[in-house]
Short mmCIF file of C-alpha atoms in Angstrom, two decimals:
data_model
loop_
_atom_site.label_atom_id
_atom_site.label_comp_id
_atom_site.label_asym_id
_atom_site.label_seq_id
_atom_site.Cartn_x
_atom_site.Cartn_y
_atom_site.Cartn_z
CA ASP U 1 24.54 15.30 -17.70
CA ILE U 2 23.13 12.39 -19.67
CA VAL U 3 21.70 13.66 -22.94
CA MET U 4 18.60 11.93 -24.26
CA THR U 5 17.98 12.19 -28.02
CA GLN U 6 14.66 11.19 -29.54
CA GLY U 7 13.83 10.50 -33.17
CA ALA U 8 10.85 11.79 -35.11
CA LEU U 9 7.92 9.87 -36.53
CA PRO U 10 6.79 10.01 -40.16
CA ASN U 11 3.47 11.56 -39.21
CA PRO U 12 0.64 10.98 -39.61
CA VAL U 13 0.64 7.25 -38.95
CA PRO U 14 -2.30 5.35 -40.45
CA SER U 15 -4.68 3.96 -37.87
CA GLY U 16 -3.98 0.27 -37.29
CA GLU U 17 -0.35 0.52 -38.36
CA SER U 18 2.56 0.17 -35.98
CA ALA U 19 4.84 3.02 -34.90
CA SER U 20 8.33 2.91 -33.39
CA ILE U 21 9.85 5.77 -31.44
CA THR U 22 13.58 5.82 -30.84
CA CYS U 23 15.57 7.27 -27.98
CA GLN U 24 19.33 7.35 -27.51
CA SER U 25 21.27 8.15 -24.35
CA SER U 26 24.77 9.62 -24.19
CA LYS U 27 25.72 7.10 -21.52
CA SER U 28 24.68 3.53 -20.86
CA LEU U 29 21.62 3.35 -18.62
CA LEU U 30 22.40 -0.20 -17.55
CA HIS U 31 22.83 -0.34 -13.79
CA SER U 32 25.08 -2.85 -12.05
CA ASN U 33 21.92 -4.52 -10.74
CA GLY U 34 21.02 -5.52 -14.28
CA LYS U 35 18.17 -3.06 -14.71
CA THR U 36 18.14 -0.37 -17.36
CA TYR U 37 16.77 2.89 -15.98
CA LEU U 38 14.93 4.14 -19.02
CA ASN U 39 11.30 5.25 -18.77
CA TRP U 40 8.70 6.23 -21.34
CA TYR U 41 5.85 8.68 -20.78
CA LEU U 42 2.92 9.80 -22.91
CA GLN U 43 1.48 13.28 -22.74
CA ARG U 44 -1.89 13.39 -24.44
CA PRO U 45 -3.12 16.78 -25.68
CA GLY U 46 -4.14 18.98 -22.77
CA GLN U 47 -3.11 16.42 -20.16
CA SER U 48 -0.22 15.76 -17.81
CA PRO U 49 2.34 13.09 -18.72
CA GLN U 50 1.63 9.53 -17.68
CA LEU U 51 4.01 6.64 -17.18
CA LEU U 52 3.95 3.96 -19.87
CA ILE U 53 7.13 1.88 -19.54
CA TYR U 54 9.84 1.58 -16.90
CA TRP U 55 13.11 -0.38 -16.67
CA MET U 56 13.17 -0.10 -20.48
CA SER U 57 10.61 -2.83 -21.10
CA THR U 58 8.17 -3.19 -18.18
CA ARG U 59 4.69 -1.83 -18.79
CA ALA U 60 3.19 0.28 -16.05
CA SER U 61 -0.05 -0.82 -14.45
CA GLY U 62 -3.02 -0.48 -16.76
CA VAL U 63 -0.99 0.18 -19.90
CA SER U 64 -2.14 -1.60 -23.04
CA ASP U 65 -0.01 -4.50 -24.29
CA ARG U 66 0.10 -2.69 -27.63
CA PHE U 67 2.96 -0.74 -26.05
CA SER U 68 6.33 -2.45 -25.76
CA GLY U 69 9.80 -1.21 -24.91
CA SER U 70 13.13 -2.64 -25.94
CA GLY U 71 16.75 -1.70 -26.42
CA SER U 72 20.32 -1.94 -25.27
CA GLY U 73 22.24 0.22 -22.81
CA THR U 74 22.12 3.35 -24.97
CA ASP U 75 19.60 2.75 -27.75
CA PHE U 76 15.93 2.30 -27.02
CA THR U 77 12.67 1.80 -28.89
CA LEU U 78 9.07 2.23 -27.89
CA LYS U 79 6.82 0.29 -30.24
CA ILE U 80 3.13 0.90 -30.52
CA SER U 81 1.37 -1.84 -32.41
CA SER U 82 -1.86 -1.05 -34.20
CA VAL U 83 -2.03 2.65 -33.31
CA GLU U 84 -5.36 4.06 -32.21
CA ALA U 85 -6.77 7.56 -31.84
CA GLU U 86 -6.14 7.51 -28.09
CA ASP U 87 -2.39 7.10 -28.71
CA VAL U 88 -2.09 10.63 -30.07
CA GLY U 89 0.25 12.84 -28.12
CA VAL U 90 3.89 13.42 -27.33
CA TYR U 91 6.10 10.58 -26.09
CA TYR U 92 9.07 11.31 -23.85
CA CYS U 93 11.92 9.08 -22.78
CA GLN U 94 13.64 9.76 -19.48
CA GLN U 95 16.69 8.40 -17.72
CA PHE U 96 16.58 7.67 -14.01
CA LEU U 97 20.11 6.29 -13.69
CA GLU U 98 21.78 9.35 -12.27
CA TYR U 99 21.21 12.95 -11.30
CA PRO U 100 20.29 15.26 -12.84
CA LEU U 101 17.37 13.31 -14.26
CA THR U 102 16.93 14.14 -17.94
CA PHE U 103 14.25 13.81 -20.60
CA GLY U 104 14.29 13.51 -24.35
CA SER U 105 12.83 16.33 -26.41
CA GLY U 106 9.65 14.39 -27.16
CA THR U 107 8.23 12.64 -30.21
CA LYS U 108 4.84 13.63 -31.52
CA LEU U 109 2.45 10.96 -32.79
CA GLU U 110 -0.39 11.89 -35.11
CA ILE U 111 -2.91 9.44 -36.50
CA LYS U 112 -4.39 9.37 -39.99
CA GLU L 1 -6.99 7.43 -6.08
CA VAL L 2 -3.62 9.15 -6.14
CA GLN L 3 -3.99 12.90 -6.61
CA LEU L 4 -1.50 15.73 -6.79
CA VAL L 5 -2.86 19.26 -6.96
CA GLU L 6 -0.53 22.19 -7.60
CA SER L 7 -1.31 25.80 -6.79
CA GLY L 8 0.40 29.15 -6.55
CA GLY L 9 1.16 29.80 -10.19
CA GLY L 10 0.43 33.02 -12.04
CA LEU L 11 2.02 36.11 -13.52
CA VAL L 12 5.14 37.29 -11.73
CA GLN L 13 7.63 40.04 -12.48
CA PRO L 14 11.28 39.35 -13.24
CA GLY L 15 13.37 39.27 -10.08
CA ALA L 16 10.44 38.40 -7.84
CA SER L 17 9.86 35.28 -5.76
CA LEU L 18 7.09 32.73 -5.97
CA LYS L 19 6.16 29.65 -3.97
CA LEU L 20 4.28 26.75 -5.49
CA SER L 21 2.45 24.14 -3.44
CA CYS L 22 1.36 20.61 -4.24
CA VAL L 23 -1.17 18.85 -2.04
CA ALA L 24 -1.10 15.06 -2.23
CA SER L 25 -3.87 12.62 -1.44
CA GLY L 26 -4.72 8.97 -1.98
CA PHE L 27 -1.38 7.62 -0.74
CA THR L 28 0.97 7.87 2.23
CA PHE L 29 2.86 11.02 1.27
CA SER L 30 5.63 10.49 3.81
CA ASP L 31 6.61 7.18 2.15
CA TYR L 32 7.68 8.72 -1.16
CA TRP L 33 10.35 10.86 -2.69
CA MET L 34 8.76 13.72 -4.65
CA SER L 35 9.95 15.74 -7.62
CA TRP L 36 9.24 18.97 -9.44
CA VAL L 37 9.41 18.98 -13.23
CA ARG L 38 8.70 21.90 -15.53
CA GLN L 39 7.61 22.07 -19.14
CA THR L 40 8.45 25.11 -21.21
CA PRO L 41 6.04 26.64 -23.74
CA GLY L 42 8.05 24.81 -26.41
CA LYS L 43 7.24 21.51 -24.58
CA THR L 44 10.74 20.82 -23.31
CA MET L 45 10.64 18.82 -20.06
CA GLU L 46 13.15 19.81 -17.39
CA TRP L 47 13.64 18.11 -14.05
CA ILE L 48 14.05 20.68 -11.28
CA GLY L 49 14.85 18.51 -8.29
CA ASP L 50 13.55 16.06 -5.75
CA ILE L 51 13.26 15.55 -2.03
CA LYS L 52 13.57 12.47 0.14
CA TYR L 53 10.45 11.10 1.83
CA ASP L 54 11.42 12.56 5.22
CA GLY L 55 12.62 15.86 3.83
CA SER L 56 16.20 15.26 4.94
CA TYR L 57 17.80 15.32 1.51
CA THR L 58 17.33 17.14 -1.76
CA ASN L 59 18.80 16.96 -5.24
CA TYR L 60 18.64 19.76 -7.79
CA ALA L 61 19.37 20.44 -11.41
CA PRO L 62 22.72 22.28 -11.25
CA SER L 63 21.42 25.23 -13.29
CA LEU L 64 18.58 25.86 -10.82
CA LYS L 65 19.93 24.97 -7.39
CA ASN L 66 20.95 28.51 -6.51
CA ARG L 67 17.46 29.92 -7.06
CA PHE L 68 15.02 27.09 -6.40
CA THR L 69 14.34 25.31 -3.10
CA ILE L 70 12.23 22.21 -2.58
CA SER L 71 10.67 21.43 0.79
CA ARG L 72 7.82 19.40 2.20
CA ASP L 73 5.46 19.22 5.13
CA ASN L 74 4.50 15.60 5.66
CA ALA L 75 1.91 16.52 8.29
CA LYS L 76 0.08 18.48 5.58
CA SER L 77 0.94 16.08 2.73
CA THR L 78 2.26 19.08 0.87
CA LEU L 79 5.27 19.64 -1.36
CA TYR L 80 6.66 23.10 -2.02
CA LEU L 81 8.82 24.82 -4.61
CA GLN L 82 10.27 28.19 -3.64
CA MET L 83 11.44 30.12 -6.67
CA SER L 84 13.54 33.26 -6.26
CA ASN L 85 14.89 35.90 -8.62
CA VAL L 86 12.72 34.51 -11.40
CA ARG L 87 13.59 35.14 -15.03
CA SER L 88 11.65 35.05 -18.27
CA GLU L 89 13.11 31.62 -19.01
CA ASP L 90 11.35 30.29 -15.89
CA THR L 91 8.04 30.70 -17.72
CA ALA L 92 6.66 27.17 -17.79
CA THR L 93 4.10 24.74 -16.44
CA TYR L 94 5.35 23.27 -13.19
CA TYR L 95 4.44 19.70 -12.32
CA CYS L 96 4.61 17.97 -8.99
CA THR L 97 5.38 14.26 -9.38
CA ARG L 98 5.62 11.23 -7.14
CA GLU L 99 8.69 9.07 -7.50
CA GLY L 100 7.68 5.44 -7.44
CA TYR L 101 9.72 2.66 -5.90
CA VAL L 102 10.96 1.52 -9.31
CA TYR L 103 12.65 4.83 -10.14
CA VAL L 104 9.87 6.42 -12.13
CA MET L 105 7.54 9.38 -11.93
CA ASP L 106 4.36 7.40 -11.51
CA ALA L 107 1.96 10.20 -10.67
CA TRP L 108 1.79 13.78 -11.97
CA GLY L 109 -0.27 16.77 -10.95
CA GLN L 110 -2.26 18.82 -13.41
CA GLY L 111 0.45 21.48 -13.46
CA ALA L 112 0.72 25.10 -12.33
CA SER L 113 1.37 27.74 -14.97
CA VAL L 114 3.99 30.38 -14.19
CA THR L 115 4.55 33.35 -16.47
CA VAL L 116 7.45 35.69 -15.80
CA SER L 117 6.91 39.03 -17.45
CA SER L 118 6.95 42.72 -16.67
#
């Protein structure tokens, strides 16, 4: 199985500052078609997860441009510029390259 | 509006069986692969498995494939998860998700809570 390892944030993050969440995969998520099958989701308190980023760097429909994804085949970063109260929650990375699909353990974001 | 509504959760005894349902609306259900994902009380997310749009193929997490079965009824726009011989470690919130065309889970239900306890 591909293991997804997420880093922690130095919470709380001051409102208006940027925050970067890291995720590492045990195997390259770069497909032969050139796409990297790494997704990011946000689970706000009391809600279901929602898709933020797919193919490592493509924002899902309706997602603020304050969210950006980047990385290589095995190391990934979700950057949130100018964090706001609505960004509070747990962020999960997920690989969709091969079965079984796997998630990171989650990174909690708190705002000061 | 895309909606996924799970039902069938609750308190169940160890060793029993339970069947969860997920009714979809707002999109053509038969066009999409669908998945089940669970979240433990400690917030760990675990993919359970998925099913092809026509129901002809399924994939499962190896640790669960002997006890869990995913099926669907496209005429009813409903996804199912049959759980057998449940254990305490199956206690979780179970989410139904739609798999989008770009290899994502682009829609999630509100979740069904399952507690396994005697």
